[in-house]
Coordinates of C-alpha atoms and ligand atoms in Angstrom, one line a residue:
M99 CA 0.0 0.0 0.0
T100 CA 1.3 3.4 -1.0
P101 CA 1.3 6.0 1.8
D102 CA -0.6 9.2 1.1
P103 CA 1.6 11.9 -0.4
A104 CA 2.7 14.7 1.9
R105 CA 0.5 17.7 2.0
F106 CA 1.9 21.1 2.8
A107 CA 0.3 24.4 3.8
G108 CA 0.5 26.9 1.0
R109 CA -0.3 30.5 1.1
L110 CA -0.7 32.7 -1.9
E111 CA 0.2 36.4 -1.5
P112 CA -0.8 39.1 -1.9
L113 CA -4.2 37.5 -1.9
G114 CA -3.6 36.0 1.5
V115 CA -5.4 32.8 0.4
D116 CA -4.4 29.4 1.8
F117 CA -4.2 26.3 -0.3
E118 CA -3.1 22.7 0.0
A119 CA 0.3 22.0 -1.7
R120 CA 0.7 18.3 -2.3
A121 CA 4.2 17.0 -2.5
D122 CA 3.4 14.7 -5.5
R123 CA 2.2 17.4 -7.9
P124 CA 3.5 20.7 -9.3
L125 CA 2.4 23.8 -7.5
L126 CA 0.5 25.0 -10.5
L127 CA -1.9 22.0 -10.2
S128 CA -2.4 22.6 -6.5
L129 CA -3.2 26.3 -7.2
E130 CA -5.6 25.3 -10.0
Q131 CA -7.3 22.7 -7.8
A132 CA -7.8 25.4 -5.2
G133 CA -9.5 27.6 -7.8
L134 CA -6.7 30.1 -7.6
P135 CA -5.9 31.9 -10.9
W136 CA -2.3 31.6 -12.2
P137 CA -1.0 32.1 -15.7
S138 CA 0.5 29.2 -17.6
S139 CA 1.3 28.1 -21.1
C140 CA 3.9 25.4 -21.8
R141 CA 3.5 23.7 -18.4
N142 CA 7.0 22.1 -18.9
G143 CA 9.3 24.8 -17.4
T144 CA 10.4 26.6 -20.6
C145 CA 8.1 29.5 -21.4
R146 CA 8.3 31.3 -18.0
S147 CA 4.7 32.5 -18.2
C148 CA 4.0 31.0 -14.8
I149 CA 6.9 32.6 -13.0
G150 CA 6.4 33.5 -9.3
R151 CA 8.5 34.0 -6.2
L152 CA 8.8 32.0 -3.0
A153 CA 8.6 34.3 0.0
Q154 CA 9.0 31.3 2.3
G155 CA 9.6 27.6 1.8
R156 CA 11.4 25.4 -0.8
V157 CA 10.6 23.4 -3.9
R158 CA 12.3 20.7 -5.9
Y159 CA 12.3 20.2 -9.7
E160 CA 12.1 16.9 -11.5
I161 CA 13.6 18.3 -14.6
P162 CA 17.3 19.1 -14.5
W163 CA 17.2 22.8 -15.6
P164 CA 13.9 24.6 -15.4
G165 CA 13.9 28.0 -17.3
L166 CA 15.4 30.0 -14.4
S167 CA 18.9 31.4 -14.0
A168 CA 20.9 30.5 -10.9
E169 CA 20.5 34.2 -9.8
E170 CA 16.7 33.9 -10.2
K171 CA 16.6 30.7 -8.2
A172 CA 18.7 32.4 -5.5
E173 CA 16.2 35.2 -5.4
G174 CA 13.4 32.8 -4.8
C175 CA 11.9 32.7 -8.3
V176 CA 10.0 29.5 -9.1
L177 CA 8.2 28.0 -12.1
P178 CA 5.1 26.5 -10.4
C179 CA 4.3 24.3 -13.5
V180 CA 7.3 22.1 -12.7
A181 CA 8.1 23.0 -9.0
F182 CA 7.1 20.5 -6.3
P183 CA 6.8 21.7 -2.7
I184 CA 9.0 20.0 -0.1
C185 CA 7.7 22.0 2.9
D186 CA 5.1 24.6 3.8
L187 CA 5.5 27.7 1.6
V188 CA 4.3 31.2 0.8
L189 CA 4.1 32.0 -2.9
Q190 CA 4.2 35.5 -4.2
G191 CA 2.8 36.4 -7.6
P192 CA 2.2 35.6 -10.3
G193 CA 4.7 37.6 -12.3
A194 CA 6.9 38.2 -9.2
Ligands
FES462 S1 3.9 27.3 -17.9 FE1 5.7 27.6 -19.1 S2 7.3 27.7 -17.6 FE2 5.5 27.3 -16.5

C-alpha cells in the first residue's frame, strides 16, 4: 500500500489565500485545484509565463534545468508548473 503523499500548507500572497500544496504534484496543479488563478502556457518549465516567487519555503524540480537562471533561483523565483513543494510555503505572484 502506498502512503498518502505529503501535503503542505501553501499561502498565496498578496491575496492572502491558503491552499493545499501536495508533494506529489506541481504547485500549478495545487493552485488550480484550489481555484486560484495563475498564468501558464507550456507547463513544462520553458516559457516562464507561470513565474512567481517564493517568499517562504522550498521546492524541488524533477527536470534538470527549469527555465530559471541561478540568480533567479537564489532570489526565490519559481516556475510552479514544474516545482514540487517540499515544505510549507508562501508563494508571491504571479509575475513576481
Ligand atoms: S507554464 Fe511555461 S514555464 Fe511554467
